[in-house]
Coordinates of C-alpha atoms and ligand atoms in Angstrom, one line a residue:
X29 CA -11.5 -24.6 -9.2
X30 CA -9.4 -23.7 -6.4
X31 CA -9.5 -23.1 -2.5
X32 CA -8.9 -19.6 -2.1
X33 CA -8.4 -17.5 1.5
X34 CA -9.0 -14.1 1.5
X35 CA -7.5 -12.2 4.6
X36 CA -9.2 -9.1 5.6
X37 CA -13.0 -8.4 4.9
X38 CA -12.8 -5.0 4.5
X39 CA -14.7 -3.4 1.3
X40 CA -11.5 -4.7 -1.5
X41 CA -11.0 -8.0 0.6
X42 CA -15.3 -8.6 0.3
X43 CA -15.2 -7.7 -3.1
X44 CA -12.3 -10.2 -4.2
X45 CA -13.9 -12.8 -2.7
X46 CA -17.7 -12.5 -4.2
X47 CA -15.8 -12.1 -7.5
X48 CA -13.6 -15.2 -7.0
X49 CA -16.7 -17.5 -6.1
X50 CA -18.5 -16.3 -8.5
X51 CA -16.2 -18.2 -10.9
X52 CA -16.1 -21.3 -9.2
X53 CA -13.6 -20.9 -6.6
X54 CA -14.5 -21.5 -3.2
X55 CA -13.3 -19.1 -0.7
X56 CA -12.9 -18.2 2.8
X57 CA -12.3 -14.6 4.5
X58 CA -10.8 -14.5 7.7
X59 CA -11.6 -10.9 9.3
X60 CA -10.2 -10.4 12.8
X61 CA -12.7 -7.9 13.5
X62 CA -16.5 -8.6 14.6
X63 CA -19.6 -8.6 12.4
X64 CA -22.1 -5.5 11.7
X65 CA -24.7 -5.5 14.3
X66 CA -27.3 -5.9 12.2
X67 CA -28.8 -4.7 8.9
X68 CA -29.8 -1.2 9.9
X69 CA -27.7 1.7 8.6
X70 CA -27.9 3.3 12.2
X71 CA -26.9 0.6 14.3
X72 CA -24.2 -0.1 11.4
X73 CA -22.9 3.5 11.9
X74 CA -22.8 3.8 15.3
X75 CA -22.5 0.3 17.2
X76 CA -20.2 -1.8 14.4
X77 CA -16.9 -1.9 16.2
X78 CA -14.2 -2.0 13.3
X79 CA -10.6 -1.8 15.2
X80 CA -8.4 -3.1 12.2
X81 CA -9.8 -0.1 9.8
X82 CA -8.3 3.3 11.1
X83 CA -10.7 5.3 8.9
X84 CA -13.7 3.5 9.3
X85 CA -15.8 6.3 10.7
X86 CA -13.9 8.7 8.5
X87 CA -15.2 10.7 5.1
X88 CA -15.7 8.2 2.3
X89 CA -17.3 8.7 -1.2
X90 CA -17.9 6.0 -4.1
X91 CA -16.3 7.5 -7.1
X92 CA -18.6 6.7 -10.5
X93 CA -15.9 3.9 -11.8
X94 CA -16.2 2.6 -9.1
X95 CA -20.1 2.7 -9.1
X96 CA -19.7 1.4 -13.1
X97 CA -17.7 -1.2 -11.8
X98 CA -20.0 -2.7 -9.5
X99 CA -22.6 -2.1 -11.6
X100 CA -21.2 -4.2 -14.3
X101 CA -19.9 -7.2 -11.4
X102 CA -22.0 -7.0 -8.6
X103 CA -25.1 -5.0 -9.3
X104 CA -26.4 -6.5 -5.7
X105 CA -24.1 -4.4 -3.7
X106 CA -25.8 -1.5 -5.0
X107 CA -29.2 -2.7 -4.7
X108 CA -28.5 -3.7 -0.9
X109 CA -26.5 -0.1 -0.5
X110 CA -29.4 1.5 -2.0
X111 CA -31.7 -0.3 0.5
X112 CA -29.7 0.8 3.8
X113 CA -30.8 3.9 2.5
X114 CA -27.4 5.1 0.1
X115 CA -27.7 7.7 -1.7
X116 CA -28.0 7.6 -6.0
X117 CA -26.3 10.7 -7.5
X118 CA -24.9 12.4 -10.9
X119 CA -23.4 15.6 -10.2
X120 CA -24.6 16.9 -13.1
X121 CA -27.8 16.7 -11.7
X122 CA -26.9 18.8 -9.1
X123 CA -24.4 21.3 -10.0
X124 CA -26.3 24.9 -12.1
X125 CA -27.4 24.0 -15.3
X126 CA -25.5 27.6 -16.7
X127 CA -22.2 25.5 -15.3
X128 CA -23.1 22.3 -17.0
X129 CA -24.6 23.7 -20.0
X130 CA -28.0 21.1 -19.0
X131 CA -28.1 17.2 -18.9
X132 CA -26.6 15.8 -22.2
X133 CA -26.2 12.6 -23.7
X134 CA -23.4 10.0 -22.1
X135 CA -24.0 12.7 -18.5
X136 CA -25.3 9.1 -17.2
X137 CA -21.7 7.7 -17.1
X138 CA -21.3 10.0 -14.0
X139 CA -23.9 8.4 -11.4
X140 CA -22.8 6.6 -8.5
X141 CA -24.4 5.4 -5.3
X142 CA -22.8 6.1 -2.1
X143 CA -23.0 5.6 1.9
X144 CA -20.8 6.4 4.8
X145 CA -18.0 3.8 5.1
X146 CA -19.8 1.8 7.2
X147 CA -23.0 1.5 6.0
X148 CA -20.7 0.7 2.5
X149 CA -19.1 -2.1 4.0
X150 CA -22.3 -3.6 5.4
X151 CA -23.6 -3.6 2.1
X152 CA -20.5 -5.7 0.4
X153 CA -20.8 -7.8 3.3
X154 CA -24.6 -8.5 3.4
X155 CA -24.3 -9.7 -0.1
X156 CA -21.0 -11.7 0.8
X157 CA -22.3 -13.5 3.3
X158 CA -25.3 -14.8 0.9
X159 CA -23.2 -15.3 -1.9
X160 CA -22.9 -19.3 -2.4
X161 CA -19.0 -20.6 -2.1
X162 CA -18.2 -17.6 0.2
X163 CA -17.4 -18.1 4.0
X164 CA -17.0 -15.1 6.0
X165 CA -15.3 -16.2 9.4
X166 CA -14.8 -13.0 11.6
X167 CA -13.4 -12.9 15.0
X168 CA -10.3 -14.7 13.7
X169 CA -6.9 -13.3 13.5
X170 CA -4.1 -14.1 10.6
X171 CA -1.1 -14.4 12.6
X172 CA 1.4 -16.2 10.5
X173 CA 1.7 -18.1 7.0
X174 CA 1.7 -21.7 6.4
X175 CA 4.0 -22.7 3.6
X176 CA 5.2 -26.2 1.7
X177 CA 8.3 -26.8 -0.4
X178 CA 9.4 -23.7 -2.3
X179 CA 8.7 -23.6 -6.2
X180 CA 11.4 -21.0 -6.5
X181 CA 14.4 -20.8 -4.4
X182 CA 14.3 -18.6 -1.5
X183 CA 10.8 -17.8 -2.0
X184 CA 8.2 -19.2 0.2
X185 CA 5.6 -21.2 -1.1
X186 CA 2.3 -20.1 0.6
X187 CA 0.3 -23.1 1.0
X188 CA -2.5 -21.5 4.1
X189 CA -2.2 -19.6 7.6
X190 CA -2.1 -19.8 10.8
X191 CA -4.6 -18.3 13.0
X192 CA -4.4 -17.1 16.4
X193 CA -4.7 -20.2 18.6
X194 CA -2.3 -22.2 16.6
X195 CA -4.4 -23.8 14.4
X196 CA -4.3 -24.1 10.6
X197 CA -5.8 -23.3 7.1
X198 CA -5.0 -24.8 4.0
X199 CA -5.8 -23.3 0.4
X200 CA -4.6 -23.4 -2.9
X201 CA -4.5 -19.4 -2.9
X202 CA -3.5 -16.8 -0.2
X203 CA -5.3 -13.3 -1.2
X204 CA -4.0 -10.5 1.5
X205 CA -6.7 -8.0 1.3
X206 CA -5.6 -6.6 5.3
X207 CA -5.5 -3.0 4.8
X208 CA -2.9 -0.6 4.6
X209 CA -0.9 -2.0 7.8
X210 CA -0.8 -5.4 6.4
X211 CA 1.4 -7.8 8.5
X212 CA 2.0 -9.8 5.8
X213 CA 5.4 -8.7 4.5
X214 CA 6.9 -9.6 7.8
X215 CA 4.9 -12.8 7.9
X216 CA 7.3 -13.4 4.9
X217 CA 10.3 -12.6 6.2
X218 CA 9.4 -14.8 9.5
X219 CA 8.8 -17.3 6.5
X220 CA 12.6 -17.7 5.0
X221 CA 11.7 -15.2 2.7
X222 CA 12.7 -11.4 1.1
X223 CA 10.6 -8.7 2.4
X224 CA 8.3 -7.3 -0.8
X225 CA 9.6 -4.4 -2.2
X226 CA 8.7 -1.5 -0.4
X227 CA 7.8 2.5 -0.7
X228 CA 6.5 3.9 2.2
X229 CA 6.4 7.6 3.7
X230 CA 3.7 9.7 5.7
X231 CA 1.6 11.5 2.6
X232 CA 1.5 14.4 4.9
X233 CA -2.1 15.3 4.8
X234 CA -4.4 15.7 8.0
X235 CA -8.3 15.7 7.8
X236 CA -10.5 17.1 10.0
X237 CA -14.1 16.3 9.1
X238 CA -17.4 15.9 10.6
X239 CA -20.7 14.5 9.3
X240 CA -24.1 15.8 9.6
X241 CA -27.7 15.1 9.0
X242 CA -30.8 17.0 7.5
X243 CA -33.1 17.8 9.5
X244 CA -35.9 18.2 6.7
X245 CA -34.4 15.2 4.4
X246 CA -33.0 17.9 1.6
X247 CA -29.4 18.0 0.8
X248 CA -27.4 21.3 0.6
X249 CA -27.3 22.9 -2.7
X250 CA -24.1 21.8 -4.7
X251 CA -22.0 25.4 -5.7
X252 CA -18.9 23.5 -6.7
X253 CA -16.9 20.2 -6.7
X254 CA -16.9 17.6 -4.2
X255 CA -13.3 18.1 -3.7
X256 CA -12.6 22.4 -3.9
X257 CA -9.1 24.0 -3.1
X258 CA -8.0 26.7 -1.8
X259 CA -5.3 28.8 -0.2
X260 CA -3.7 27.0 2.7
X261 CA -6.1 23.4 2.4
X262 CA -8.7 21.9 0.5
X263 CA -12.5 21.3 1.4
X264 CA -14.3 18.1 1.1
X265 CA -17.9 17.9 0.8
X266 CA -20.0 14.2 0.3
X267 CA -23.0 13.3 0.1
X268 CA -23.7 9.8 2.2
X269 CA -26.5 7.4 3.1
X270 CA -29.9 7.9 4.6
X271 CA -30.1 12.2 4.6
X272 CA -26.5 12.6 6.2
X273 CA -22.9 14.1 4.6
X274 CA -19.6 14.7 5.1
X275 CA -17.6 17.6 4.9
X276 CA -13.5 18.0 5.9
X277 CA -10.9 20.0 5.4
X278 CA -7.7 18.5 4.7
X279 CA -4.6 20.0 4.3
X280 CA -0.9 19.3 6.0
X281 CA -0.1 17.8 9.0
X282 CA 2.6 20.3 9.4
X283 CA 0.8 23.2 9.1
X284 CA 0.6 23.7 13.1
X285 CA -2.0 27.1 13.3
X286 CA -4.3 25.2 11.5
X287 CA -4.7 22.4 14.2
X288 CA -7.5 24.6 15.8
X289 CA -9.7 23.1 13.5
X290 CA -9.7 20.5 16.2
X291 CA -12.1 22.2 17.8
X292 CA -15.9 22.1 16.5
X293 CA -16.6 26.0 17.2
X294 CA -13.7 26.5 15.3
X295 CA -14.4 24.5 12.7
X296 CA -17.8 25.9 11.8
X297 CA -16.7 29.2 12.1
X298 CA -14.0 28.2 9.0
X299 CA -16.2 26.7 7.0
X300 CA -18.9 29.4 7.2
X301 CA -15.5 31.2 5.2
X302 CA -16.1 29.2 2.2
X303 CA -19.2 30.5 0.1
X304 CA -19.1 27.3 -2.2
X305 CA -19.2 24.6 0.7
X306 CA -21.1 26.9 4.1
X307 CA -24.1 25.3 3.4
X308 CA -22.6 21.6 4.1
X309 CA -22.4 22.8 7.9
X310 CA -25.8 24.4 8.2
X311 CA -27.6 20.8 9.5
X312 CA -27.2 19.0 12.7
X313 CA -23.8 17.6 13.1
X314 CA -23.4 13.6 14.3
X315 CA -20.1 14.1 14.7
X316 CA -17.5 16.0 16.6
X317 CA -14.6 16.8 14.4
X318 CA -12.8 13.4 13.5
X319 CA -8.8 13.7 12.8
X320 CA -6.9 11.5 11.0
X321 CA -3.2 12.4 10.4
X322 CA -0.2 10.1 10.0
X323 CA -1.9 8.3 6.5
X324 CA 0.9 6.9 5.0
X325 CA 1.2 6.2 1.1
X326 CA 2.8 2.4 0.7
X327 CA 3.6 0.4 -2.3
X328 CA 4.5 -2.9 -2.5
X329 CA 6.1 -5.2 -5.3
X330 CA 6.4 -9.3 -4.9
X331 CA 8.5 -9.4 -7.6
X332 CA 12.1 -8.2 -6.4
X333 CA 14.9 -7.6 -8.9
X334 CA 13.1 -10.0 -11.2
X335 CA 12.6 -12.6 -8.9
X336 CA 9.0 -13.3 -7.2
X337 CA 9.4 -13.2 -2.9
X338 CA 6.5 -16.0 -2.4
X339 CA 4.1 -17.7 -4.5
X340 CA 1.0 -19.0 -3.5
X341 CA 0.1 -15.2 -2.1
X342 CA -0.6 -12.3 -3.4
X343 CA -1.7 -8.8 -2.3
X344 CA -4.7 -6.6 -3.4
X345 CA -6.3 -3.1 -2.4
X346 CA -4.7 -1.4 0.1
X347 CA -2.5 -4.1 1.0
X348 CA -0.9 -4.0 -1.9
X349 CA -0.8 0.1 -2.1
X350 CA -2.5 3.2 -0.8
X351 CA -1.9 6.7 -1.0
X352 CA -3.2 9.8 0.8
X353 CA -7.6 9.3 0.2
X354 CA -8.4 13.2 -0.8
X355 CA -8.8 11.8 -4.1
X356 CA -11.2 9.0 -3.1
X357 CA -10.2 6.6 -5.2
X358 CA -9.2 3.3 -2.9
X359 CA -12.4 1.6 -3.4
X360 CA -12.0 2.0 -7.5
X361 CA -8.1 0.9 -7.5
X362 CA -8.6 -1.7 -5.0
X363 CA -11.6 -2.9 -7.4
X364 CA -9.9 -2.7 -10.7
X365 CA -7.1 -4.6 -8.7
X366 CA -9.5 -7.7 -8.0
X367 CA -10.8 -7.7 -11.3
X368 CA -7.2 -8.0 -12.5
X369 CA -6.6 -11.4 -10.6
X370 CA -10.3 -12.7 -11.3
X371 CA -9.4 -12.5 -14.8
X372 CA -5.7 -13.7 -14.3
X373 CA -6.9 -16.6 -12.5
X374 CA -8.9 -17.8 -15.7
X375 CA -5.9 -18.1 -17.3
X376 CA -3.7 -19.3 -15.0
X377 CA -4.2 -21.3 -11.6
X378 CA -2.8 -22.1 -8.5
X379 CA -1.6 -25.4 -9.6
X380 CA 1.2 -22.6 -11.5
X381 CA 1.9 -20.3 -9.0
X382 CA 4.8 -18.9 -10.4
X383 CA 3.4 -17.9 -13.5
X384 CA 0.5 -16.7 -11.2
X385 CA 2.7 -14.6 -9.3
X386 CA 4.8 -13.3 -12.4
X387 CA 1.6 -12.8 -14.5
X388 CA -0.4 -10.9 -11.5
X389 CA 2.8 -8.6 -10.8
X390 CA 3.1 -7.5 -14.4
X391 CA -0.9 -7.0 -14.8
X392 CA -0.7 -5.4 -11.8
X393 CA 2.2 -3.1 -13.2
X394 CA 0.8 -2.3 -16.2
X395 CA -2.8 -1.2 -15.5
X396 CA -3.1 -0.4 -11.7
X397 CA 0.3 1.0 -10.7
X398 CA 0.3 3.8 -13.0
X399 CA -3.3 5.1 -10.9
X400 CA -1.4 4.7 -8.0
X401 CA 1.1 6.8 -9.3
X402 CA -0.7 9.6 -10.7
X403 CA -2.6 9.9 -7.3
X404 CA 1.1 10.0 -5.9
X405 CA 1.8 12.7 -8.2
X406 CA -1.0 15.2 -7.3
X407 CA -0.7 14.2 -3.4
X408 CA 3.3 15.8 -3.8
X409 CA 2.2 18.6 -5.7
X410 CA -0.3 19.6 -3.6
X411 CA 0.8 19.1 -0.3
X412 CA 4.1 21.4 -1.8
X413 CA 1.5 23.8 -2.8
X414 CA 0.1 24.1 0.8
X415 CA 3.6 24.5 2.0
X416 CA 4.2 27.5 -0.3
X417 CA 1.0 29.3 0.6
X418 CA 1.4 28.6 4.0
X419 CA 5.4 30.4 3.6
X420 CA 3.4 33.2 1.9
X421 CA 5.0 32.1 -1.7
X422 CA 3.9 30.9 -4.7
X423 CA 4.2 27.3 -5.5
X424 CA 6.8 26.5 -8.7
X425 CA 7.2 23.2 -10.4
X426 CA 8.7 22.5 -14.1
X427 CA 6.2 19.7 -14.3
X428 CA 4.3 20.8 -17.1
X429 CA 1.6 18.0 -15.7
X430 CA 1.1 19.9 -12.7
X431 CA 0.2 23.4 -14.7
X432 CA -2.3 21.3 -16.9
X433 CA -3.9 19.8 -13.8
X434 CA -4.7 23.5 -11.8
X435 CA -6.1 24.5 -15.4
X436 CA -8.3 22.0 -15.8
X437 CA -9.6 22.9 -12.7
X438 CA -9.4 26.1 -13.1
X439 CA -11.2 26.0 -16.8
X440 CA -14.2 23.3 -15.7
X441 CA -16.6 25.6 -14.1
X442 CA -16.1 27.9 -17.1
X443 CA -16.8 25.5 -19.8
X444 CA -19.2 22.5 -19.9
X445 CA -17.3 20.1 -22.1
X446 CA -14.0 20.9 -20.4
X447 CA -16.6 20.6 -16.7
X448 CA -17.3 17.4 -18.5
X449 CA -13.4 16.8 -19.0
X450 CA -12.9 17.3 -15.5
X451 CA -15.5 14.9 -13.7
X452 CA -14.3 12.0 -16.2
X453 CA -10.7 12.8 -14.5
X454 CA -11.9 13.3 -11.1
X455 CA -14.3 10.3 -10.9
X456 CA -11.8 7.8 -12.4
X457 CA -13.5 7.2 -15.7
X458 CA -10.2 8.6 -17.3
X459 CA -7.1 9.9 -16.9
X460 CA -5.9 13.5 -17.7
X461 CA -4.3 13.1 -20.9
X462 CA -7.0 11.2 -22.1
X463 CA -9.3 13.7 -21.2
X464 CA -7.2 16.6 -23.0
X465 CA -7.1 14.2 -26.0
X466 CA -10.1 15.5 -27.2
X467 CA -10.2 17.3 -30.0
X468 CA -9.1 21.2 -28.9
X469 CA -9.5 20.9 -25.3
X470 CA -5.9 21.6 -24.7
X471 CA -6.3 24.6 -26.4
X472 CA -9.4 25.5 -24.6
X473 CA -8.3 24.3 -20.9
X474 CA -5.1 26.9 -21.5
X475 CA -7.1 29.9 -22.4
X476 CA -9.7 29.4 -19.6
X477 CA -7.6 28.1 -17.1
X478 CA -3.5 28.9 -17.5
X479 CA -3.8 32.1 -16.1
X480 CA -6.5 31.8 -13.8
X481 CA -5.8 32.9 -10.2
X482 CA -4.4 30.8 -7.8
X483 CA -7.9 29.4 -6.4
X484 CA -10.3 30.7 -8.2
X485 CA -13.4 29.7 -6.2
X486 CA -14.2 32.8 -3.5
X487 CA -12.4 32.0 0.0
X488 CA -10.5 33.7 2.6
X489 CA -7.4 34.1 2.5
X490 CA -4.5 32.6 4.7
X491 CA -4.4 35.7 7.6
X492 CA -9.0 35.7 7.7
X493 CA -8.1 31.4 8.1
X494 CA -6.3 32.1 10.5
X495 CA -8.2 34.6 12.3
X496 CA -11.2 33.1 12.6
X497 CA -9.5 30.0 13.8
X498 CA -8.0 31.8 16.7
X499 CA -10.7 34.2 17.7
X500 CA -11.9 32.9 21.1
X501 CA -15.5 31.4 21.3
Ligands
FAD624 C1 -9.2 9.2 5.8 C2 -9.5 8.3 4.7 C3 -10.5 8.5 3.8 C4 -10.8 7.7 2.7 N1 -11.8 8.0 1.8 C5 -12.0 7.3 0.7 C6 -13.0 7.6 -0.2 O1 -13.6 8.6 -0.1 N2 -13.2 6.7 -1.3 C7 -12.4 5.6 -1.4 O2 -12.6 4.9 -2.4 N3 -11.5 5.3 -0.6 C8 -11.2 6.1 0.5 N4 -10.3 5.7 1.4 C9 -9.5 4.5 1.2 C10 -10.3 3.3 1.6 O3 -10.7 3.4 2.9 C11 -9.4 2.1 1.4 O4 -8.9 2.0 0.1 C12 -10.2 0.8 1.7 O5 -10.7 0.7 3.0 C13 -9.3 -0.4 1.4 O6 -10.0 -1.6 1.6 P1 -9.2 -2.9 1.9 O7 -10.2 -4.0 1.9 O8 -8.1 -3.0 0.9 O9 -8.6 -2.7 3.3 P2 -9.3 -2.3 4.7 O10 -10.6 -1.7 4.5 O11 -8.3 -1.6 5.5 O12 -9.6 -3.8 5.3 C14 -8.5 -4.6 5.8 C15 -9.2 -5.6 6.7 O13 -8.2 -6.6 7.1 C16 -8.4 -6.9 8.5 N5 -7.2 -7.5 9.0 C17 -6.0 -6.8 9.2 N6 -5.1 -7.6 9.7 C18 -5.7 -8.8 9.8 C19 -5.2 -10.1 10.3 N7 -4.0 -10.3 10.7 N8 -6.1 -11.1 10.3 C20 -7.4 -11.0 9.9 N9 -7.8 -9.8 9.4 C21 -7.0 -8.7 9.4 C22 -8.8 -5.6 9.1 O14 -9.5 -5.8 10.3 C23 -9.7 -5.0 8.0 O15 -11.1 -5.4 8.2 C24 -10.0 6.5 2.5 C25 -9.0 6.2 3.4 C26 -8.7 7.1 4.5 C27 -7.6 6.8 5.4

């Protein structure tokens, strides 16, 4: 069994290690950030300092793969979320029973358990820090890569880091689990080696999101999907931990009138516009309005025209990609992406990196780039989308894809097996064409939803948006 370093203990980096030791390894995570302050959602939420996660305080939901997931691996990060007070849910518990057509067999696949990010993360890390074989060493920055003599030419062979101070760690495994600004490309470069392979461009979507509480513990009535879209931006609304939500609107950076959503007064008064999410703003707020622009979408290969760019390393989570979050689905990838090397490494060890590195690039190839992919897909789309209604047109594209996606949505609230169809996509327990696959329900998303209108849950339009947003409070 090997001596494994995980860098970062965000919520993939935590995850990747309890899964590792639980097969014997013996791992380390180096976190430069400090510890929760405690194991009380509260303090958790408003004290934990988390500088190396931009989004910490930002809107966060646990898709149901991602809840089947963890269910199936590390059932005791749910119980431990469900005791700092997280929240147990299945959609079709909450949405009108003459939209779902009433609970039916298999509806269970569509529970998950969720938190606000930070109460999230003190869950994966409360259980971390008591699982056996994991060591959880925070306050300690990466800041460069220790290697040994190369395996392949002109590829570094990892063989630990160096932390700031100067001093060193050995291991038979490097995992970088640091986030979406991961320094670790350049930390090969200053190594000898290639850069990784790199995509990498703003995703062009702000958000502007608050989060409230209940004042009488209930939870606003659910009159659509968590994630609704319409004309000009898109609206956000998740349930969280201990009685509190989130609700945001996200839409493009570019799109400079609708920056007055900045301010709070403003804010309310636009989502009071939206008769499927108003009630998500009717409770007492514990936020101002949080903005987070600038997200890029980054993918990285360590395999470069054939040839791997280091061994003894490799990238998971957001690390290794991420893409604009509307979707809510890094926790799930960056999952999957951790079960994909847990597996790999019962196959093949350390003691063969570069059949490691080959193996885990083509794994990770074949069954987790295509997710990030498709996520890329609808992030273009819809961010061109935006851009046409914001220029007053209406958005073309010859990707027939794109047409099946909007009637899909525009079919589920019509229908409760293509509804059905549409949460399976949604929460990442499919992907759309294995949700049309079923028998007829091309046929039936096209005649519900081809030639729906635009948005076809109630909203204002682009001028009453704007409007409200300007009128002076
Ligand atoms: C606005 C927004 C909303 C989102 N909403 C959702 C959602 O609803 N659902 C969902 O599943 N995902 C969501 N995501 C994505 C999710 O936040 C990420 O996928 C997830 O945080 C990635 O976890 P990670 O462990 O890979 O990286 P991170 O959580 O970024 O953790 C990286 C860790 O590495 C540490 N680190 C960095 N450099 C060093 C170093 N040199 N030395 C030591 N430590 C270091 C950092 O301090 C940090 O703790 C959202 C993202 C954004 C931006």
């Amino acid at each position: 069994m090997a001596e494994i370093l995980v860098l970062g203990a965000g919520l993939n980096g935590l995850v990747t290690a309890m899964l590792l030791a639980r097969d014997g390894h013996s791992v380390t995570i180096l976190e430069r950030d400090e510890a929760p302050p405690g194991n009380d959602a509260e303090n958790v939420w408003l004290e934990w300092q988390r500088p190396g996660v931009n989004q910490f305080r930002q809107l966060h939901f646990m898709l149901p793969r991602w809840r089947t997931l963890m269910q199936r691996e590390l059932p005791a990060v749910l119980d431990q979320l469900i005791a700092f007070g997280g929240s147990r849910l299945n959609v079709f518990d909450q949405l009108p029973a003459t939209v779902t057509g009433g609970r039916r067999d298999g509806d269970e696949r569509f529970e998950t358990v969720t938190a606000r990010r930070p109460v999230l993360e003190a869950a994966a890390a409360t259980v971390a820090q008591r699982t056996p074989a994991v060591s959880i060493r925070r306050g300690v920055k990466v800041t460069g890569l220790l290697t040994g003599p190369a395996i392949i030419a002109a590829a570094p062979h990892v063989t630990g880091v160096v932390i700031d101070g100067g001093a060193v760690l050995r291991a038979d495994l490097v995992v970088d689990a640091t986030g979406r600004r991961s320094p670790v490309g350049a930390m090969i470069e200053s190594s000898g080696g290639r850069r990784p392979h790199e995509e990498r461009e703003d995703s062009g979507f702000v958000y502007y999101a608050r989060h409230f509480r209940s004042t009488d513990g209930s939870r606003p009535t659910v009159l659509g999907p968590l994630l609704q879209h319409f004309d000009s931006l898109s609206v956000l609304t998740l349930p969280a931990d201990n009685n509190t939500w989130g609700v945001g609107f996200t839409t493009s950076a570019r799109d400079k009138q609708l920056r007055g959503l900045r301010d709070a007064s403003a804010w309310q008064a636009a989502l009071k516009l939206y008769p499927t999410a108003a009630q998500w703003g009717e409770a007492d707020p514990i936020t101002d309005v949080q903005v987070i622009s600038g997200i890029e979408d980054r993918y990285h290969r360590y395999v470069v025209d054939g040839e791997p760019v280091v061994t003894g390393l490799v990238a998971i989570g957001d690390a290794w990609a991420c893409t604009n979050p509307s979707l809510g689905r890094g926790a799930s990838i960056g999952m999957l992406h951790a079960c994909v090397l847990r597996d790999l490494l019962r196959d093949v060890g350390p003691d063969q990196p570069e059949k490691l590195v080959r193996r885990f690039d083509e794994i990770t190839e074949s069954t987790v780039t295509p997710l990030y992919r498709m996520t890329l897909a609808f992030d273009r789309h819809r961010l061109n989308e935006i851009a046409a209604d914001v220029a007053g047109e209406t958005y073309q594209t010859s990707d027939a894809s794109w047409a099946m996606t909007k009637a899909l949505y525009a079919a589920a609230p019509q229908d409760p097996d293509v509804l059905r169809a549409y949460v399976s996509v949604a929460s990442m327990l499919c992907t759309p064409p294995e949700a049309l696959a079923a028998p007829g329900m091309v046929a039936k998303v096209l005649t519900l939803g081809a030639n729906a209108p635009q948005y076809p849950t109630p909203g204002p339009d682009r001028a009453e948006l704007l409007a409200t947003i300007a009128t002076p409070r």
